[in-house]
Tab-separated table of C-alpha atoms in Angstrom:
chain	number	residue	atom	x	y	z
H	18	MET	CA	-115.753	252.257	-13.245
H	19	MET	CA	-114.555	255.816	-12.691
H	20	GLN	CA	-116.613	258.456	-10.880
H	21	TYR	CA	-116.579	262.185	-11.641
H	22	ASN	CA	-118.125	265.179	-9.940
H	23	PHE	CA	-120.970	266.445	-12.087
H	24	PHE	CA	-122.865	269.749	-11.935
H	25	ASN	CA	-125.634	271.096	-14.123
H	26	ILE	CA	-125.479	274.881	-14.366
H	27	GLU	CA	-128.309	277.059	-15.612
H	28	ILE	CA	-127.494	280.330	-17.361
H	29	LEU	CA	-129.334	282.850	-19.558
H	30	GLY	CA	-132.549	282.698	-17.555
H	31	GLU	CA	-134.129	285.104	-15.082
H	32	GLU	CA	-136.352	282.338	-13.677
H	33	LYS	CA	-135.239	278.951	-12.367
H	34	LEU	CA	-135.367	276.102	-14.907
H	35	LYS	CA	-136.147	278.487	-17.766
H	36	GLY	CA	-132.579	279.161	-18.856
H	37	VAL	CA	-129.987	277.061	-20.678
H	38	GLY	CA	-128.529	274.051	-18.871
H	39	ILE	CA	-124.797	273.340	-19.206
H	40	PRO	CA	-123.393	270.109	-17.692
H	41	VAL	CA	-119.973	270.533	-16.036
H	42	ILE	CA	-117.831	267.465	-15.297
H	43	ILE	CA	-114.754	267.635	-13.072
H	44	ASP	CA	-112.066	265.381	-14.570
H	45	SER	CA	-109.185	266.420	-12.323
H	46	GLY	CA	-107.182	263.326	-13.262
H	47	SER	CA	-107.520	264.071	-16.992
H	48	SER	CA	-108.555	260.455	-17.472
H	49	LEU	CA	-111.273	260.963	-20.070
H	50	THR	CA	-110.250	260.571	-23.702
H	51	ASP	CA	-111.435	262.881	-26.472
H	52	GLU	CA	-113.784	260.136	-27.660
H	53	GLN	CA	-115.269	259.676	-24.180
H	54	MET	CA	-115.828	263.407	-23.786
H	55	GLN	CA	-117.506	263.651	-27.171
H	56	ASN	CA	-119.711	260.629	-26.445
H	57	THR	CA	-120.692	262.119	-23.068
H	58	ALA	CA	-121.607	265.434	-24.693
H	59	LYS	CA	-123.676	263.565	-27.263
H	60	LEU	CA	-125.447	261.749	-24.434
H	61	PHE	CA	-126.327	265.010	-22.671
H	62	ASN	CA	-127.227	266.721	-25.974
H	63	ALA	CA	-126.933	270.105	-24.231
H	64	TYR	CA	-125.989	273.503	-25.648
H	65	ARG	CA	-122.462	272.818	-24.349
H	66	THR	CA	-120.906	270.192	-22.074
H	67	VAL	CA	-117.835	271.323	-20.127
H	68	PHE	CA	-114.964	269.198	-18.841
H	69	ILE	CA	-112.599	270.707	-16.267
H	70	ARG	CA	-109.252	268.911	-16.512
H	71	SER	CA	-107.528	270.613	-13.553
H	72	SER	CA	-108.821	272.044	-10.301
H	73	VAL	CA	-105.825	272.101	-7.948
H	74	SER	CA	-104.637	275.615	-8.751
H	75	ASP	CA	-105.828	278.894	-10.199
H	76	ASP	CA	-104.944	277.711	-13.708
H	77	LEU	CA	-107.793	275.629	-15.133
H	78	ASP	CA	-107.751	273.470	-18.236
H	79	MET	CA	-111.149	273.344	-19.903
H	80	ARG	CA	-112.577	271.346	-22.819
H	81	VAL	CA	-115.978	272.204	-24.272
H	82	PHE	CA	-118.084	270.008	-26.549
H	83	SER	CA	-121.398	270.330	-28.311
H	84	ALA	CA	-123.274	267.155	-29.235
H	85	LYS	CA	-121.379	267.143	-32.562
H	86	LYS	CA	-117.860	268.483	-31.984
H	87	GLU	CA	-115.391	270.263	-29.712
H	88	MET	CA	-115.987	274.008	-29.336
H	89	PHE	CA	-113.542	276.761	-28.404
H	90	ASP	CA	-113.712	280.112	-26.622
H	91	CYS	CA	-117.296	279.901	-25.307
H	92	PHE	CA	-118.021	282.581	-22.706
H	93	TYR	CA	-121.176	280.884	-21.408
H	94	ALA	CA	-119.329	277.618	-20.848
H	95	GLU	CA	-116.748	279.493	-18.786
H	96	VAL	CA	-119.510	281.028	-16.656
H	97	ALA	CA	-120.917	277.573	-15.938
H	98	ALA	CA	-117.496	276.092	-15.198
H	99	VAL	CA	-116.366	278.810	-12.800
H	100	TYR	CA	-119.717	278.927	-11.019
H	101	SER	CA	-119.694	275.168	-10.387
H	102	LEU	CA	-116.082	275.235	-9.136
H	103	ILE	CA	-116.906	278.054	-6.708
H	104	LYS	CA	-120.067	276.405	-5.383
H	105	SER	CA	-118.301	273.070	-4.917
H	106	SER	CA	-115.233	274.714	-3.253
H	107	PHE	CA	-112.868	273.368	-5.915
H	108	ILE	CA	-111.721	276.982	-6.134
H	109	ARG	CA	-110.685	277.782	-2.586
H	110	GLU	CA	-111.992	281.019	-1.141
H	111	ILE	CA	-109.898	283.782	0.395
H	112	GLU	CA	-110.894	286.111	3.225
H	113	LYS	CA	-111.194	289.263	1.112
H	114	GLY	CA	-109.965	290.831	-2.096
H	115	LYS	CA	-109.776	289.387	-5.601
H	116	LYS	CA	-108.493	286.106	-6.941
H	117	GLU	CA	-107.488	285.874	-10.604
H	118	ILE	CA	-108.282	282.614	-12.403
H	119	LYS	CA	-106.826	281.634	-15.769
H	120	ILE	CA	-108.853	279.306	-17.994
H	121	SER	CA	-107.216	277.603	-20.969
H	122	ASP	CA	-108.634	275.466	-23.758
H	123	PRO	CA	-106.580	274.062	-26.684
H	124	GLU	CA	-106.853	277.381	-28.574
H	125	ASN	CA	-107.454	280.214	-26.104
H	126	THR	CA	-106.710	281.589	-22.645
H	127	SER	CA	-109.054	283.870	-20.718
H	128	LYS	CA	-109.104	285.532	-17.304
H	129	VAL	CA	-111.704	285.531	-14.553
H	130	SER	CA	-111.677	287.720	-11.443
H	131	ILE	CA	-113.444	286.474	-8.283
H	132	SER	CA	-114.181	288.973	-5.481
H	133	TYR	CA	-114.372	287.861	-1.838
H	134	LYS	CA	-115.554	289.389	1.434
H	135	ASP	CA	-115.614	287.583	4.786
H	136	MET	CA	-114.629	284.314	3.056
H	137	LYS	CA	-117.646	284.503	0.732
H	138	THR	CA	-117.838	285.066	-3.020
H	139	VAL	CA	-119.486	288.417	-3.767
H	140	GLY	CA	-118.811	288.731	-7.490
H	141	VAL	CA	-117.332	287.059	-10.548
H	142	SER	CA	-116.313	288.952	-13.681
H	143	HIS	CA	-114.895	287.706	-16.977
H	144	GLN	CA	-112.359	289.730	-18.913
H	145	ILE	CA	-113.084	289.990	-22.631
H	146	ASP	CA	-110.623	291.720	-24.920
H	147	LEU	CA	-112.149	294.070	-27.480
H	148	PRO	CA	-111.456	292.711	-30.961
H	149	GLN	CA	-109.632	294.755	-33.586
H	150	VAL	CA	-112.308	294.861	-36.262
H	151	ASN	CA	-113.141	296.050	-39.757
H	152	ILE	CA	-116.657	297.482	-40.061
H	153	GLU	CA	-118.718	297.977	-43.226
H	154	GLU	CA	-122.104	299.680	-42.897
H	155	LYS	CA	-125.218	299.909	-45.072
H	156	ASP	CA	-128.180	302.071	-44.022
H	157	ASN	CA	-131.690	300.681	-44.454
H	158	LEU	CA	-134.409	303.019	-43.106
H	159	SER	CA	-134.318	302.828	-39.280
H	160	THR	CA	-131.824	299.971	-39.243
H	161	LYS	CA	-128.185	299.672	-40.142
H	162	GLU	CA	-126.803	296.462	-41.577
H	163	VAL	CA	-123.217	295.968	-40.549
H	164	PHE	CA	-120.602	293.450	-41.607
H	165	ILE	CA	-117.955	293.085	-38.927
H	166	GLU	CA	-114.839	290.967	-39.123
H	167	THR	CA	-111.806	290.718	-36.893
H	168	THR	CA	-108.611	291.969	-38.461
H	169	ASP	CA	-107.108	288.485	-38.262
H	170	LYS	CA	-110.180	287.338	-40.268
H	171	LYS	CA	-110.824	284.523	-37.822
H	172	PHE	CA	-114.389	285.629	-37.118
H	173	ALA	CA	-116.964	287.660	-39.005
H	174	SER	CA	-120.630	288.466	-38.407
H	175	LYS	CA	-123.610	290.150	-40.069
H	176	VAL	CA	-125.116	292.622	-37.600
H	177	ILE	CA	-128.444	294.440	-37.875
H	178	PHE	CA	-128.461	297.494	-35.604
H	179	THR	CA	-131.438	299.658	-34.623
H	180	GLU	CA	-132.321	302.208	-31.946
H	181	ASP	CA	-136.066	301.716	-32.599
H	182	PRO	CA	-137.604	299.183	-30.122
H	183	LEU	CA	-140.568	298.442	-32.402
H	184	GLU	CA	-138.234	297.760	-35.316
H	185	PHE	CA	-136.153	295.495	-33.080
H	186	SER	CA	-139.235	293.504	-32.052
H	187	LYS	CA	-140.371	293.173	-35.664
H	188	LEU	CA	-136.941	292.056	-36.886
H	189	ARG	CA	-136.581	289.578	-34.049
H	190	LYS	CA	-139.817	287.864	-35.100
H	191	GLU	CA	-138.647	287.760	-38.700
H	192	LEU	CA	-135.248	286.325	-37.770
H	193	SER	CA	-136.798	283.585	-35.641
H	194	GLY	CA	-138.864	282.315	-38.591
H	195	PRO	CA	-137.964	279.658	-41.188
H	196	SER	CA	-137.016	282.271	-43.812
H	197	ALA	CA	-134.190	283.516	-41.589
H	198	LEU	CA	-132.168	280.322	-41.757
H	199	LYS	CA	-130.030	281.270	-44.764
H	200	GLU	CA	-127.244	282.950	-42.788
H	201	ASP	CA	-126.193	283.835	-39.247
H	202	LYS	CA	-127.257	287.257	-38.030
H	203	LEU	CA	-126.760	289.261	-34.868
H	204	LEU	CA	-129.617	291.688	-34.104
H	205	VAL	CA	-128.705	294.572	-31.769
H	206	HIS	CA	-130.873	297.299	-30.219
H	207	TYR	CA	-129.523	300.169	-28.097
H	208	ASP	CA	-131.970	301.847	-25.691
H	209	LYS	CA	-130.775	305.442	-25.281
H	210	GLU	CA	-133.086	306.258	-22.377
H	211	PHE	CA	-132.183	303.350	-20.105
H	212	LYS	CA	-128.712	302.736	-21.572
H	213	ASN	CA	-129.437	299.050	-22.178
H	214	VAL	CA	-128.248	296.893	-25.066
H	215	PHE	CA	-130.483	294.054	-26.297
H	216	PHE	CA	-129.283	291.426	-28.729
H	217	TYR	CA	-130.655	288.324	-30.396
H	218	VAL	CA	-128.745	285.687	-32.361
H	219	SER	CA	-130.253	283.985	-35.411
H	220	ARG	CA	-128.415	280.804	-36.417
H	221	SER	CA	-128.407	279.263	-39.866
H	222	ILE	CA	-128.861	275.504	-40.050
H	223	ASN	CA	-125.955	275.504	-42.506
H	224	SER	CA	-123.548	277.346	-40.199
H	225	LYS	CA	-119.980	276.083	-40.353
H	226	ASP	CA	-117.829	278.591	-38.453
H	227	LEU	CA	-120.124	279.935	-35.742
H	228	VAL	CA	-119.158	283.218	-34.125
H	229	ASP	CA	-118.753	282.338	-30.452
H	230	SER	CA	-120.363	284.192	-27.561
H	231	ARG	CA	-117.160	286.002	-26.596
H	232	HIS	CA	-116.810	287.523	-30.067
H	233	GLN	CA	-120.524	288.340	-30.230
H	234	LEU	CA	-120.149	290.467	-27.104
H	235	GLY	CA	-116.879	291.924	-28.382
H	236	PHE	CA	-118.465	292.895	-31.713
H	237	ILE	CA	-121.416	294.546	-29.973
H	238	VAL	CA	-119.320	296.620	-27.562
H	239	LYS	CA	-116.770	297.590	-30.215
H	240	TYR	CA	-119.467	298.693	-32.654
H	241	LEU	CA	-121.295	300.789	-30.046
H	242	LEU	CA	-118.030	302.496	-29.110
H	243	GLU	CA	-117.358	303.166	-32.816
H	244	ARG	CA	-120.805	304.833	-33.014
H	245	GLY	CA	-119.732	307.284	-30.322
H	246	ILE	CA	-121.655	305.795	-27.401
H	247	GLU	CA	-119.748	306.464	-24.181
H	248	ARG	CA	-118.184	303.578	-22.279
H	249	GLU	CA	-120.145	304.352	-19.111
H	250	ASP	CA	-123.401	304.245	-21.136
H	251	ILE	CA	-122.909	300.603	-22.093
H	252	LYS	CA	-123.872	299.262	-18.680
H	253	ASN	CA	-126.167	296.329	-19.315
H	254	ILE	CA	-126.208	293.891	-22.236
H	255	CYS	CA	-129.327	291.727	-22.440
H	256	HIS	CA	-129.274	288.478	-24.420
H	257	LEU	CA	-132.786	287.526	-25.564
H	258	LEU	CA	-133.652	283.890	-26.204
H	259	ASN	CA	-136.299	282.237	-28.354
H	260	SER	CA	-138.157	281.313	-25.176
H	261	GLY	CA	-138.642	284.975	-24.316
H	262	GLN	CA	-136.268	284.737	-21.358
H	263	TYR	CA	-133.104	286.812	-21.291
H	264	SER	CA	-129.939	287.274	-19.301
H	265	ILE	CA	-128.661	290.656	-18.163
H	266	MET	CA	-124.900	291.023	-18.221
H	267	GLU	CA	-123.375	293.946	-16.343
H	268	THR	CA	-120.371	295.429	-18.126
H	269	THR	CA	-117.449	297.611	-17.173
H	270	ILE	CA	-115.305	298.848	-20.066
H	271	ASP	CA	-111.675	299.789	-19.523
H	272	LYS	CA	-109.365	300.675	-22.405
H	273	GLU	CA	-109.216	297.736	-24.823
H	274	GLU	CA	-111.000	295.232	-22.630
H	275	PHE	CA	-114.259	294.931	-20.789
H	276	HIS	CA	-115.450	292.907	-17.818
H	277	VAL	CA	-118.763	291.030	-17.733
H	278	LYS	CA	-120.854	289.772	-14.826
H	279	MET	CA	-123.849	287.515	-15.464
H	280	ASN	CA	-126.189	285.214	-13.586
H	281	ALA	CA	-125.780	281.471	-13.173
H	282	ARG	CA	-127.150	278.847	-10.805
H	283	ILE	CA	-126.911	275.138	-10.068
H	284	PHE	CA	-130.195	273.307	-10.514
H	285	ALA	CA	-128.854	269.738	-10.096
H	286	GLU	CA	-125.805	268.164	-8.499
H	287	GLY	CA	-124.644	264.558	-8.372
H	288	ILE	CA	-122.126	262.015	-9.556
H	289	LEU	CA	-121.673	260.957	-13.166
H	290	ASN	CA	-120.614	257.346	-13.655
H	291	ILE	CA	-118.625	256.407	-16.771
């Protein structure tokens, strides 16, 4: 019987145990088969289950599964994976400065920057490239319905944009109801006064090609920039959940990429036996 380091990371919650739990399993020997990983993810039945296949260098191989299938390019899974590796010292600290980590899955490669001071981690940011997109808009009173697709046509999303907080609250309630399950929608509100972005994702039960979290964030930032909102005014992006909890992601935008910091914490740690 093999033993693997196992961590359960909580993200997207401002209070402990009220966020989303993501199991992270360290499989440094790459001994788990695809079938074993899928069966383990099904057992956990979490939003995502992450398997780290390498932890000896700054290049990490990552596999991500939902309860039904393998997933690719999930920003939240990366947050959970990196956080667990830092807390468990699988990623070795340096005295000061920044360490660049490369994370690869079978389809994508992304970059993470870890900042250190006095041998302690003081910040982690994920680099997200801004997508090259086509945007079609349709005005509807105080809202704007937007169809956004990447130029390579790999991802597309229906976006409803509003600068009215009351309209945002009303639409969020509508999108969380049974009548909203016909198609995926991304609801976005920009608060001019406090320079905050709030977004809510409504998923259709018939979704086939889900727009992943990295592209959701990319769509939002790209669209706001296209509307003429200054880079320095897109400081915080807040992801609202059905539970009422939300996660604040601090952003820094530079040229055709932006860097995201968000909260994560370990709420359980142990050994998984398979």
